[in-house]
């Protein structure tokens, strides 16, 4: 059975239920029940119209839930509105559903978390890691968001900034593992750029294209992680790089700088360098300064410390790092790299081990472990 098909249809089915009057939380539950039913039934008898089947089954699941709740005043009307089995319009409602989830009754962080969970398909753990909070905290945030919108009609879609944040996080999750998820984020951002004239939409699209262009070089044949400095730049997609740079230049020319444009400018400087040694680290530090001013993000300042270490030497990078919280994700990995460049392999090896212990991504953990082993082997010789 094609599970990818089920996943691709989920946003459209969820949107149809919401449009027909289902509150969001109940609609999400009904769609999940329908997907479980499809997993049970389809291997033996997949319907000719999968979307129509899912809409019909999900709607009936919702009605069953509605009938069980005596407080729902519209249950008889909902029964009369049950869609007839058969083909449904072949439209893509995913982007609209992103906007609907970014409801004004939610805080931006709650709207992003809800959308990532309900539409983006990310787990609560993945979302918590993206926000640097405990999984239990994120689970409570998502539950509160569902309760908030459970009795609200989605006739006031949220703002562009929240939707951009969601698309960025979905892309990041896909970029680190699931190609389809990254490609889907790019597809939706292209759609958004086609209908909204906003420099940050263009900035996000440029950023995605520039990162995606390097995807083939990020992993070795055995699946191991290849850091940027060691990547085969001949494997980068020059067509995507050219498109990303062109979109970025047009956005920057409007003189309305935002965080996605700043990040895209950093990515463009990496993509423009013929070799790692020719990277313009001085300009990259300047862009990180702009980005830190725009976001005040500790992760941005962590990445800036690396850039400072490349531009002004490892001692300067370590000084920038010392001002940050050592509990930040990848702090130990950055410290290890800078200590190694500063000629302290013993400290670097110890920090690589600690970084590997904390890593949540298997490829990253393996890479950090190999770095520690390399340094320890060198010290024993």
mmCIF file of C-alpha atoms in Angstrom:
data_model
loop_
_atom_site.group_PDB
_atom_site.id
_atom_site.type_symbol
_atom_site.label_atom_id
_atom_site.label_comp_id
_atom_site.label_asym_id
_atom_site.label_seq_id
_atom_site.Cartn_x
_atom_site.Cartn_y
_atom_site.Cartn_z
ATOM 1 C CA UNK A 1 0.000 0.000 0.000
ATOM 2 C CA UNK A 2 1.227 3.538 -0.838
ATOM 3 C CA UNK A 3 1.712 5.221 2.540
ATOM 4 C CA UNK A 4 3.148 8.299 0.796
ATOM 5 C CA UNK A 5 -0.235 8.733 -0.911
ATOM 6 C CA UNK A 6 -1.988 8.675 2.452
ATOM 7 C CA UNK A 7 0.379 11.279 3.811
ATOM 8 C CA UNK A 8 -0.071 13.569 0.801
ATOM 9 C CA UNK A 9 -3.875 13.415 1.053
ATOM 10 C CA UNK A 10 -4.059 14.133 4.786
ATOM 11 C CA UNK A 11 -3.950 17.974 4.623
ATOM 12 C CA UNK A 12 -6.663 18.139 1.944
ATOM 13 C CA UNK A 13 -8.986 15.795 3.835
ATOM 14 C CA UNK A 14 -8.432 17.747 7.052
ATOM 15 C CA UNK A 15 -9.202 21.024 5.257
ATOM 16 C CA UNK A 16 -12.429 19.633 3.786
ATOM 17 C CA UNK A 17 -13.671 18.555 7.211
ATOM 18 C CA UNK A 18 -12.866 21.950 8.719
ATOM 19 C CA UNK A 19 -14.640 23.721 5.860
ATOM 20 C CA UNK A 20 -17.735 21.610 6.431
ATOM 21 C CA UNK A 21 -17.990 22.744 10.030
ATOM 22 C CA UNK A 22 -15.841 20.332 12.032
ATOM 23 C CA UNK A 23 -13.767 21.924 14.775
ATOM 24 C CA UNK A 24 -10.053 21.411 14.257
ATOM 25 C CA UNK A 25 -9.273 19.000 17.091
ATOM 26 C CA UNK A 26 -12.194 16.690 16.253
ATOM 27 C CA UNK A 27 -11.403 16.860 12.533
ATOM 28 C CA UNK A 28 -7.791 15.868 13.188
ATOM 29 C CA UNK A 29 -8.918 12.896 15.288
ATOM 30 C CA UNK A 30 -11.369 11.826 12.599
ATOM 31 C CA UNK A 31 -8.745 11.996 9.869
ATOM 32 C CA UNK A 32 -6.343 9.934 11.952
ATOM 33 C CA UNK A 33 -9.067 7.323 12.475
ATOM 34 C CA UNK A 34 -9.694 7.266 8.727
ATOM 35 C CA UNK A 35 -5.989 6.763 8.032
ATOM 36 C CA UNK A 36 -5.910 3.826 10.442
ATOM 37 C CA UNK A 37 -8.919 2.355 8.666
ATOM 38 C CA UNK A 38 -7.185 2.828 5.307
ATOM 39 C CA UNK A 39 -4.093 1.009 6.573
ATOM 40 C CA UNK A 40 -6.362 -1.890 7.530
ATOM 41 C CA UNK A 41 -8.520 -2.022 4.400
ATOM 42 C CA UNK A 42 -6.478 -0.755 1.460
ATOM 43 C CA UNK A 43 -3.836 -3.507 1.230
ATOM 44 C CA UNK A 44 -6.600 -5.912 0.209
ATOM 45 C CA UNK A 45 -8.861 -3.495 -1.682
ATOM 46 C CA UNK A 46 -7.534 0.004 -2.441
ATOM 47 C CA UNK A 47 -10.336 2.291 -3.691
ATOM 48 C CA UNK A 48 -10.272 3.833 -7.160
ATOM 49 C CA UNK A 49 -10.742 7.282 -5.603
ATOM 50 C CA UNK A 50 -8.516 7.328 -2.476
ATOM 51 C CA UNK A 51 -9.249 10.970 -1.658
ATOM 52 C CA UNK A 52 -13.024 10.534 -1.891
ATOM 53 C CA UNK A 53 -12.818 7.387 0.248
ATOM 54 C CA UNK A 54 -10.817 9.180 2.944
ATOM 55 C CA UNK A 55 -13.171 12.186 2.967
ATOM 56 C CA UNK A 56 -16.219 9.954 3.321
ATOM 57 C CA UNK A 57 -14.735 7.751 6.049
ATOM 58 C CA UNK A 58 -13.235 10.696 7.952
ATOM 59 C CA UNK A 59 -16.530 12.573 7.829
ATOM 60 C CA UNK A 60 -18.397 9.555 9.150
ATOM 61 C CA UNK A 61 -15.815 9.185 11.910
ATOM 62 C CA UNK A 62 -16.373 12.819 12.810
ATOM 63 C CA UNK A 63 -20.132 12.327 12.850
ATOM 64 C CA UNK A 64 -19.753 9.345 15.156
ATOM 65 C CA UNK A 65 -17.751 11.535 17.514
ATOM 66 C CA UNK A 66 -20.299 14.345 17.225
ATOM 67 C CA UNK A 67 -23.210 12.043 18.015
ATOM 68 C CA UNK A 68 -21.415 10.890 21.134
ATOM 69 C CA UNK A 69 -21.292 14.476 22.387
ATOM 70 C CA UNK A 70 -24.759 15.609 23.395
ATOM 71 C CA UNK A 71 -23.574 19.212 23.664
ATOM 72 C CA UNK A 72 -23.051 19.534 19.923
ATOM 73 C CA UNK A 73 -26.075 21.486 18.757
ATOM 74 C CA UNK A 74 -25.479 21.004 15.054
ATOM 75 C CA UNK A 75 -25.264 17.211 14.891
ATOM 76 C CA UNK A 76 -28.527 16.712 12.908
ATOM 77 C CA UNK A 77 -27.455 19.398 10.401
ATOM 78 C CA UNK A 78 -24.058 17.779 10.029
ATOM 79 C CA UNK A 79 -25.684 14.450 9.193
ATOM 80 C CA UNK A 80 -27.618 16.113 6.347
ATOM 81 C CA UNK A 81 -24.369 17.646 5.062
ATOM 82 C CA UNK A 82 -22.534 14.315 4.751
ATOM 83 C CA UNK A 83 -20.714 14.299 1.417
ATOM 84 C CA UNK A 84 -21.771 11.630 -1.026
ATOM 85 C CA UNK A 85 -19.204 8.993 -1.964
ATOM 86 C CA UNK A 86 -17.406 9.687 -5.205
ATOM 87 C CA UNK A 87 -14.675 11.873 -6.686
ATOM 88 C CA UNK A 88 -13.704 15.069 -4.887
ATOM 89 C CA UNK A 89 -12.129 18.156 -6.471
ATOM 90 C CA UNK A 90 -8.426 17.680 -7.189
ATOM 91 C CA UNK A 91 -7.110 20.783 -5.399
ATOM 92 C CA UNK A 92 -4.145 21.333 -3.106
ATOM 93 C CA UNK A 93 -5.335 22.819 0.174
ATOM 94 C CA UNK A 94 -2.106 22.317 2.093
ATOM 95 C CA UNK A 95 -0.918 25.922 2.034
ATOM 96 C CA UNK A 96 -4.373 27.187 2.984
ATOM 97 C CA UNK A 97 -4.411 24.782 5.904
ATOM 98 C CA UNK A 98 -1.087 26.231 7.092
ATOM 99 C CA UNK A 99 -2.754 29.649 7.226
ATOM 100 C CA UNK A 100 -5.837 28.303 8.952
ATOM 101 C CA UNK A 101 -3.741 26.739 11.695
ATOM 102 C CA UNK A 102 -1.966 30.069 12.270
ATOM 103 C CA UNK A 103 -5.172 31.363 13.919
ATOM 104 C CA UNK A 104 -5.191 34.793 15.633
ATOM 105 C CA UNK A 105 -6.469 33.192 18.840
ATOM 106 C CA UNK A 106 -3.127 31.385 19.212
ATOM 107 C CA UNK A 107 0.262 32.785 20.120
ATOM 108 C CA UNK A 108 2.750 32.496 17.234
ATOM 109 C CA UNK A 109 4.723 29.744 18.995
ATOM 110 C CA UNK A 110 1.559 27.719 19.687
ATOM 111 C CA UNK A 111 0.325 28.176 16.117
ATOM 112 C CA UNK A 112 3.638 26.946 14.746
ATOM 113 C CA UNK A 113 3.675 23.917 17.058
ATOM 114 C CA UNK A 114 0.072 22.995 16.177
ATOM 115 C CA UNK A 115 0.696 23.298 12.440
ATOM 116 C CA UNK A 116 3.889 21.280 12.559
ATOM 117 C CA UNK A 117 2.070 18.510 14.409
ATOM 118 C CA UNK A 118 -1.223 18.517 12.494
ATOM 119 C CA UNK A 119 -0.113 19.405 8.967
ATOM 120 C CA UNK A 120 3.653 19.070 8.809
ATOM 121 C CA UNK A 121 3.608 15.545 10.174
ATOM 122 C CA UNK A 122 6.392 16.143 12.717
ATOM 123 C CA UNK A 123 6.375 14.325 16.035
ATOM 124 C CA UNK A 124 6.109 16.165 19.336
ATOM 125 C CA UNK A 125 9.731 15.232 20.051
ATOM 126 C CA UNK A 126 10.949 16.712 16.760
ATOM 127 C CA UNK A 127 9.081 19.960 17.416
ATOM 128 C CA UNK A 128 10.418 20.150 20.969
ATOM 129 C CA UNK A 129 13.977 19.723 19.694
ATOM 130 C CA UNK A 130 13.462 22.516 17.169
ATOM 131 C CA UNK A 131 12.283 24.843 19.949
ATOM 132 C CA UNK A 132 14.906 23.699 22.488
ATOM 133 C CA UNK A 133 12.281 22.757 25.087
ATOM 134 C CA UNK A 134 11.447 19.453 26.849
ATOM 135 C CA UNK A 135 9.095 17.115 24.999
ATOM 136 C CA UNK A 136 6.541 17.270 27.840
ATOM 137 C CA UNK A 137 6.462 21.062 27.628
ATOM 138 C CA UNK A 138 5.808 20.952 23.894
ATOM 139 C CA UNK A 139 3.085 18.302 24.326
ATOM 140 C CA UNK A 140 1.291 20.611 26.768
ATOM 141 C CA UNK A 141 1.650 23.549 24.371
ATOM 142 C CA UNK A 142 0.125 21.581 21.503
ATOM 143 C CA UNK A 143 -2.717 20.315 23.705
ATOM 144 C CA UNK A 144 -3.525 23.853 24.832
ATOM 145 C CA UNK A 145 -3.508 25.028 21.210
ATOM 146 C CA UNK A 146 -5.959 22.295 20.236
ATOM 147 C CA UNK A 147 -8.260 23.249 23.094
ATOM 148 C CA UNK A 148 -8.085 26.911 22.151
ATOM 149 C CA UNK A 149 -9.190 26.339 18.568
ATOM 150 C CA UNK A 150 -11.567 23.444 19.240
ATOM 151 C CA UNK A 151 -14.655 25.700 19.222
ATOM 152 C CA UNK A 152 -13.369 28.343 16.825
ATOM 153 C CA UNK A 153 -14.351 28.595 13.170
ATOM 154 C CA UNK A 154 -11.345 29.130 10.929
ATOM 155 C CA UNK A 155 -12.515 32.275 9.151
ATOM 156 C CA UNK A 156 -9.580 34.428 10.344
ATOM 157 C CA UNK A 157 -6.376 32.904 8.993
ATOM 158 C CA UNK A 158 -3.080 33.811 10.621
ATOM 159 C CA UNK A 159 -0.251 35.996 9.400
ATOM 160 C CA UNK A 160 2.505 35.329 6.911
ATOM 161 C CA UNK A 161 5.289 35.414 9.516
ATOM 162 C CA UNK A 162 3.859 32.437 11.407
ATOM 163 C CA UNK A 163 3.387 30.417 8.224
ATOM 164 C CA UNK A 164 6.959 31.180 7.159
ATOM 165 C CA UNK A 165 8.228 29.953 10.519
ATOM 166 C CA UNK A 166 6.346 26.681 10.079
ATOM 167 C CA UNK A 167 7.610 26.148 6.537
ATOM 168 C CA UNK A 168 11.178 26.834 7.678
ATOM 169 C CA UNK A 169 11.002 24.282 10.480
ATOM 170 C CA UNK A 170 9.402 21.678 8.201
ATOM 171 C CA UNK A 171 12.192 22.239 5.673
ATOM 172 C CA UNK A 172 14.867 21.942 8.356
ATOM 173 C CA UNK A 173 13.441 18.632 9.511
ATOM 174 C CA UNK A 174 13.310 17.374 5.935
ATOM 175 C CA UNK A 175 16.787 18.711 5.166
ATOM 176 C CA UNK A 176 18.213 16.635 7.999
ATOM 177 C CA UNK A 177 16.622 13.397 6.869
ATOM 178 C CA UNK A 178 13.443 13.229 4.809
ATOM 179 C CA UNK A 179 13.940 14.472 1.247
ATOM 180 C CA UNK A 180 10.214 14.538 0.511
ATOM 181 C CA UNK A 181 9.540 16.774 3.510
ATOM 182 C CA UNK A 182 12.141 19.305 2.353
ATOM 183 C CA UNK A 183 10.859 19.237 -1.217
ATOM 184 C CA UNK A 184 7.300 19.729 0.037
ATOM 185 C CA UNK A 185 8.357 22.792 2.039
ATOM 186 C CA UNK A 186 10.014 24.255 -1.070
ATOM 187 C CA UNK A 187 6.912 23.531 -3.162
ATOM 188 C CA UNK A 188 4.636 25.299 -0.681
ATOM 189 C CA UNK A 189 7.002 28.263 -0.353
ATOM 190 C CA UNK A 190 7.041 28.602 -4.148
ATOM 191 C CA UNK A 191 3.237 28.685 -4.064
ATOM 192 C CA UNK A 192 3.306 31.339 -1.365
ATOM 193 C CA UNK A 193 5.839 33.458 -3.280
ATOM 194 C CA UNK A 194 3.575 33.315 -6.337
ATOM 195 C CA UNK A 195 0.638 34.868 -4.499
ATOM 196 C CA UNK A 196 2.274 37.122 -1.866
ATOM 197 C CA UNK A 197 4.699 39.910 -2.715
ATOM 198 C CA UNK A 198 6.826 39.939 0.454
ATOM 199 C CA UNK A 199 10.650 40.072 0.672
ATOM 200 C CA UNK A 200 10.783 37.571 3.552
ATOM 201 C CA UNK A 201 8.833 35.006 1.515
ATOM 202 C CA UNK A 202 11.462 35.438 -1.196
ATOM 203 C CA UNK A 203 14.186 35.288 1.428
ATOM 204 C CA UNK A 204 12.901 31.984 2.755
ATOM 205 C CA UNK A 205 12.581 30.512 -0.739
ATOM 206 C CA UNK A 206 16.143 31.589 -1.579
ATOM 207 C CA UNK A 207 17.416 30.093 1.693
ATOM 208 C CA UNK A 208 15.707 26.766 1.018
ATOM 209 C CA UNK A 209 17.024 26.578 -2.551
ATOM 210 C CA UNK A 210 20.590 27.394 -1.518
ATOM 211 C CA UNK A 211 20.583 24.768 1.241
ATOM 212 C CA UNK A 212 18.839 22.176 -0.924
ATOM 213 C CA UNK A 213 21.409 22.733 -3.665
ATOM 214 C CA UNK A 214 24.103 21.302 -1.354
ATOM 215 C CA UNK A 215 22.112 18.265 -0.330
ATOM 216 C CA UNK A 216 23.913 15.710 -2.507
ATOM 217 C CA UNK A 217 27.249 16.640 -0.961
ATOM 218 C CA UNK A 218 26.141 16.405 2.659
ATOM 219 C CA UNK A 219 26.429 12.622 2.979
ATOM 220 C CA UNK A 220 29.088 10.089 2.023
ATOM 221 C CA UNK A 221 28.245 6.880 0.105
ATOM 222 C CA UNK A 222 28.028 5.036 3.432
ATOM 223 C CA UNK A 223 25.518 7.576 4.756
ATOM 224 C CA UNK A 224 28.032 9.379 6.951
ATOM 225 C CA UNK A 225 27.829 13.123 7.500
ATOM 226 C CA UNK A 226 30.190 15.284 5.421
ATOM 227 C CA UNK A 227 30.831 18.752 6.925
ATOM 228 C CA UNK A 228 30.583 21.773 4.661
ATOM 229 C CA UNK A 229 34.333 22.319 4.402
ATOM 230 C CA UNK A 230 34.875 18.757 3.154
ATOM 231 C CA UNK A 231 31.986 18.535 0.687
ATOM 232 C CA UNK A 232 32.570 17.880 -3.019
ATOM 233 C CA UNK A 233 31.320 21.170 -4.459
ATOM 234 C CA UNK A 234 31.051 19.548 -7.859
ATOM 235 C CA UNK A 235 27.997 17.687 -6.505
ATOM 236 C CA UNK A 236 26.173 20.900 -5.635
ATOM 237 C CA UNK A 237 23.234 21.865 -7.845
ATOM 238 C CA UNK A 238 24.421 25.024 -9.609
ATOM 239 C CA UNK A 239 20.976 25.617 -11.145
ATOM 240 C CA UNK A 240 19.360 25.850 -7.719
ATOM 241 C CA UNK A 241 22.211 28.037 -6.456
ATOM 242 C CA UNK A 242 21.779 30.471 -9.352
ATOM 243 C CA UNK A 243 18.016 30.614 -8.809
ATOM 244 C CA UNK A 244 18.424 31.141 -5.062
ATOM 245 C CA UNK A 245 20.967 33.951 -5.530
ATOM 246 C CA UNK A 246 18.752 35.680 -8.099
ATOM 247 C CA UNK A 247 15.713 35.556 -5.793
ATOM 248 C CA UNK A 248 17.806 36.787 -2.852
ATOM 249 C CA UNK A 249 19.263 39.721 -4.774
ATOM 250 C CA UNK A 250 15.788 40.871 -5.788
ATOM 251 C CA UNK A 251 14.597 40.640 -2.174
ATOM 252 C CA UNK A 252 17.597 42.504 -0.738
ATOM 253 C CA UNK A 253 17.150 45.274 -3.315
ATOM 254 C CA UNK A 254 13.850 46.176 -1.626
ATOM 255 C CA UNK A 255 15.762 47.220 1.526
ATOM 256 C CA UNK A 256 13.405 45.454 3.933
ATOM 257 C CA UNK A 257 15.850 43.066 5.568
ATOM 258 C CA UNK A 258 14.498 40.149 7.565
ATOM 259 C CA UNK A 259 15.996 37.080 9.194
ATOM 260 C CA UNK A 260 15.406 34.745 6.244
ATOM 261 C CA UNK A 261 17.107 37.138 3.828
ATOM 262 C CA UNK A 262 20.075 37.402 6.210
ATOM 263 C CA UNK A 263 20.331 33.608 6.498
ATOM 264 C CA UNK A 264 20.063 33.293 2.720
ATOM 265 C CA UNK A 265 22.900 35.815 2.312
ATOM 266 C CA UNK A 266 25.118 33.637 4.518
ATOM 267 C CA UNK A 267 24.171 30.536 2.510
ATOM 268 C CA UNK A 268 24.906 32.404 -0.733
ATOM 269 C CA UNK A 269 28.402 33.321 0.452
ATOM 270 C CA UNK A 270 29.107 29.655 1.181
ATOM 271 C CA UNK A 271 27.699 28.616 -2.202
ATOM 272 C CA UNK A 272 29.700 31.291 -4.030
ATOM 273 C CA UNK A 273 33.083 30.167 -2.681
ATOM 274 C CA UNK A 274 34.942 27.915 -5.174
ATOM 275 C CA UNK A 275 36.667 26.182 -2.237
ATOM 276 C CA UNK A 276 36.214 26.162 1.534
ATOM 277 C CA UNK A 277 39.480 28.102 1.911
ATOM 278 C CA UNK A 278 38.145 30.908 -0.298
ATOM 279 C CA UNK A 279 35.014 31.469 1.808
ATOM 280 C CA UNK A 280 34.510 35.136 2.692
ATOM 281 C CA UNK A 281 34.256 34.638 6.452
ATOM 282 C CA UNK A 282 34.513 38.359 7.204
ATOM 283 C CA UNK A 283 31.299 39.030 5.290
ATOM 284 C CA UNK A 284 29.668 36.007 6.900
ATOM 285 C CA UNK A 285 30.443 37.389 10.377
ATOM 286 C CA UNK A 286 28.876 40.702 9.326
ATOM 287 C CA UNK A 287 25.716 38.925 8.200
ATOM 288 C CA UNK A 288 25.603 36.959 11.457
ATOM 289 C CA UNK A 289 25.792 40.291 13.288
ATOM 290 C CA UNK A 290 22.728 41.442 11.314
ATOM 291 C CA UNK A 291 20.969 38.164 11.996
ATOM 292 C CA UNK A 292 21.701 38.350 15.723
ATOM 293 C CA UNK A 293 20.314 41.884 15.770
ATOM 294 C CA UNK A 294 17.119 40.701 14.062
ATOM 295 C CA UNK A 295 16.528 37.550 16.114
ATOM 296 C CA UNK A 296 18.595 37.693 19.325
ATOM 297 C CA UNK A 297 18.832 33.915 18.925
ATOM 298 C CA UNK A 298 21.414 31.961 20.953
ATOM 299 C CA UNK A 299 21.724 29.468 18.084
ATOM 300 C CA UNK A 300 22.622 32.332 15.733
ATOM 301 C CA UNK A 301 25.280 33.496 18.191
ATOM 302 C CA UNK A 302 26.644 29.952 18.389
ATOM 303 C CA UNK A 303 27.004 29.809 14.605
ATOM 304 C CA UNK A 304 28.522 33.285 14.677
ATOM 305 C CA UNK A 305 31.238 32.004 17.044
ATOM 306 C CA UNK A 306 32.264 29.476 14.380
ATOM 307 C CA UNK A 307 32.402 32.207 11.743
ATOM 308 C CA UNK A 308 34.461 34.441 14.055
ATOM 309 C CA UNK A 309 36.839 31.525 14.609
ATOM 310 C CA UNK A 310 37.323 31.222 10.850
ATOM 311 C CA UNK A 311 37.637 34.963 10.214
ATOM 312 C CA UNK A 312 39.743 36.028 13.200
ATOM 313 C CA UNK A 313 41.255 32.790 14.485
ATOM 314 C CA UNK A 314 40.176 30.086 16.958
ATOM 315 C CA UNK A 315 41.010 32.153 20.055
ATOM 316 C CA UNK A 316 38.559 34.830 18.942
ATOM 317 C CA UNK A 317 35.964 32.134 18.244
ATOM 318 C CA UNK A 318 36.419 30.647 21.711
ATOM 319 C CA UNK A 319 36.042 34.105 23.251
ATOM 320 C CA UNK A 320 32.729 34.564 21.420
ATOM 321 C CA UNK A 321 31.667 31.092 22.508
ATOM 322 C CA UNK A 322 32.461 31.791 26.176
ATOM 323 C CA UNK A 323 29.664 34.368 26.295
ATOM 324 C CA UNK A 324 27.033 31.719 25.482
ATOM 325 C CA UNK A 325 25.195 29.105 27.552
ATOM 326 C CA UNK A 326 27.112 25.818 27.368
ATOM 327 C CA UNK A 327 23.829 23.858 27.443
ATOM 328 C CA UNK A 328 22.994 24.966 23.890
ATOM 329 C CA UNK A 329 22.669 22.122 21.372
ATOM 330 C CA UNK A 330 25.961 21.609 19.493
ATOM 331 C CA UNK A 331 27.833 23.898 21.896
ATOM 332 C CA UNK A 332 30.282 21.098 22.714
ATOM 333 C CA UNK A 333 30.806 20.287 19.043
ATOM 334 C CA UNK A 334 31.641 23.921 18.249
ATOM 335 C CA UNK A 335 33.958 24.129 21.268
ATOM 336 C CA UNK A 336 35.689 20.913 20.193
ATOM 337 C CA UNK A 337 36.282 22.220 16.685
ATOM 338 C CA UNK A 338 37.686 25.527 17.914
ATOM 339 C CA UNK A 339 39.926 23.873 20.514
ATOM 340 C CA UNK A 340 41.282 21.514 17.864
ATOM 341 C CA UNK A 341 42.085 24.444 15.587
ATOM 342 C CA UNK A 342 43.737 26.162 18.552
ATOM 343 C CA UNK A 343 46.116 23.217 18.979
ATOM 344 C CA UNK A 344 44.494 21.521 21.992
ATOM 345 C CA UNK A 345 43.575 18.011 20.768
ATOM 346 C CA UNK A 346 43.089 16.596 24.261
ATOM 347 C CA UNK A 347 40.333 19.064 25.154
ATOM 348 C CA UNK A 348 38.888 18.767 21.661
ATOM 349 C CA UNK A 349 38.658 14.959 21.877
ATOM 350 C CA UNK A 350 36.912 15.143 25.252
ATOM 351 C CA UNK A 351 34.411 17.677 23.920
ATOM 352 C CA UNK A 352 33.739 15.629 20.777
ATOM 353 C CA UNK A 353 32.851 12.655 22.998
ATOM 354 C CA UNK A 354 30.494 14.821 25.034
ATOM 355 C CA UNK A 355 28.939 16.268 21.881
ATOM 356 C CA UNK A 356 28.379 12.785 20.476
ATOM 357 C CA UNK A 357 26.677 11.730 23.687
ATOM 358 C CA UNK A 358 24.205 14.614 23.395
ATOM 359 C CA UNK A 359 23.579 14.361 19.639
ATOM 360 C CA UNK A 360 20.044 13.352 18.632
ATOM 361 C CA UNK A 361 20.828 12.638 14.982
ATOM 362 C CA UNK A 362 22.530 9.295 14.321
ATOM 363 C CA UNK A 363 24.683 10.558 11.422
ATOM 364 C CA UNK A 364 25.866 13.509 13.492
ATOM 365 C CA UNK A 365 26.615 11.250 16.470
ATOM 366 C CA UNK A 366 28.705 8.920 14.291
ATOM 367 C CA UNK A 367 30.626 11.836 12.812
ATOM 368 C CA UNK A 368 31.435 13.322 16.228
ATOM 369 C CA UNK A 369 32.487 9.913 17.539
ATOM 370 C CA UNK A 370 34.856 9.490 14.597
ATOM 371 C CA UNK A 371 36.341 12.920 15.248
ATOM 372 C CA UNK A 372 37.045 12.003 18.875
ATOM 373 C CA UNK A 373 38.574 8.660 17.837
ATOM 374 C CA UNK A 374 40.784 10.389 15.249
ATOM 375 C CA UNK A 375 42.190 12.791 17.821
ATOM 376 C CA UNK A 376 42.680 10.103 20.467
ATOM 377 C CA UNK A 377 44.493 7.883 17.977
ATOM 378 C CA UNK A 378 46.760 10.747 16.970
ATOM 379 C CA UNK A 379 47.660 11.475 20.580
ATOM 380 C CA UNK A 380 48.660 7.844 21.234
ATOM 381 C CA UNK A 381 51.115 7.725 18.353
#
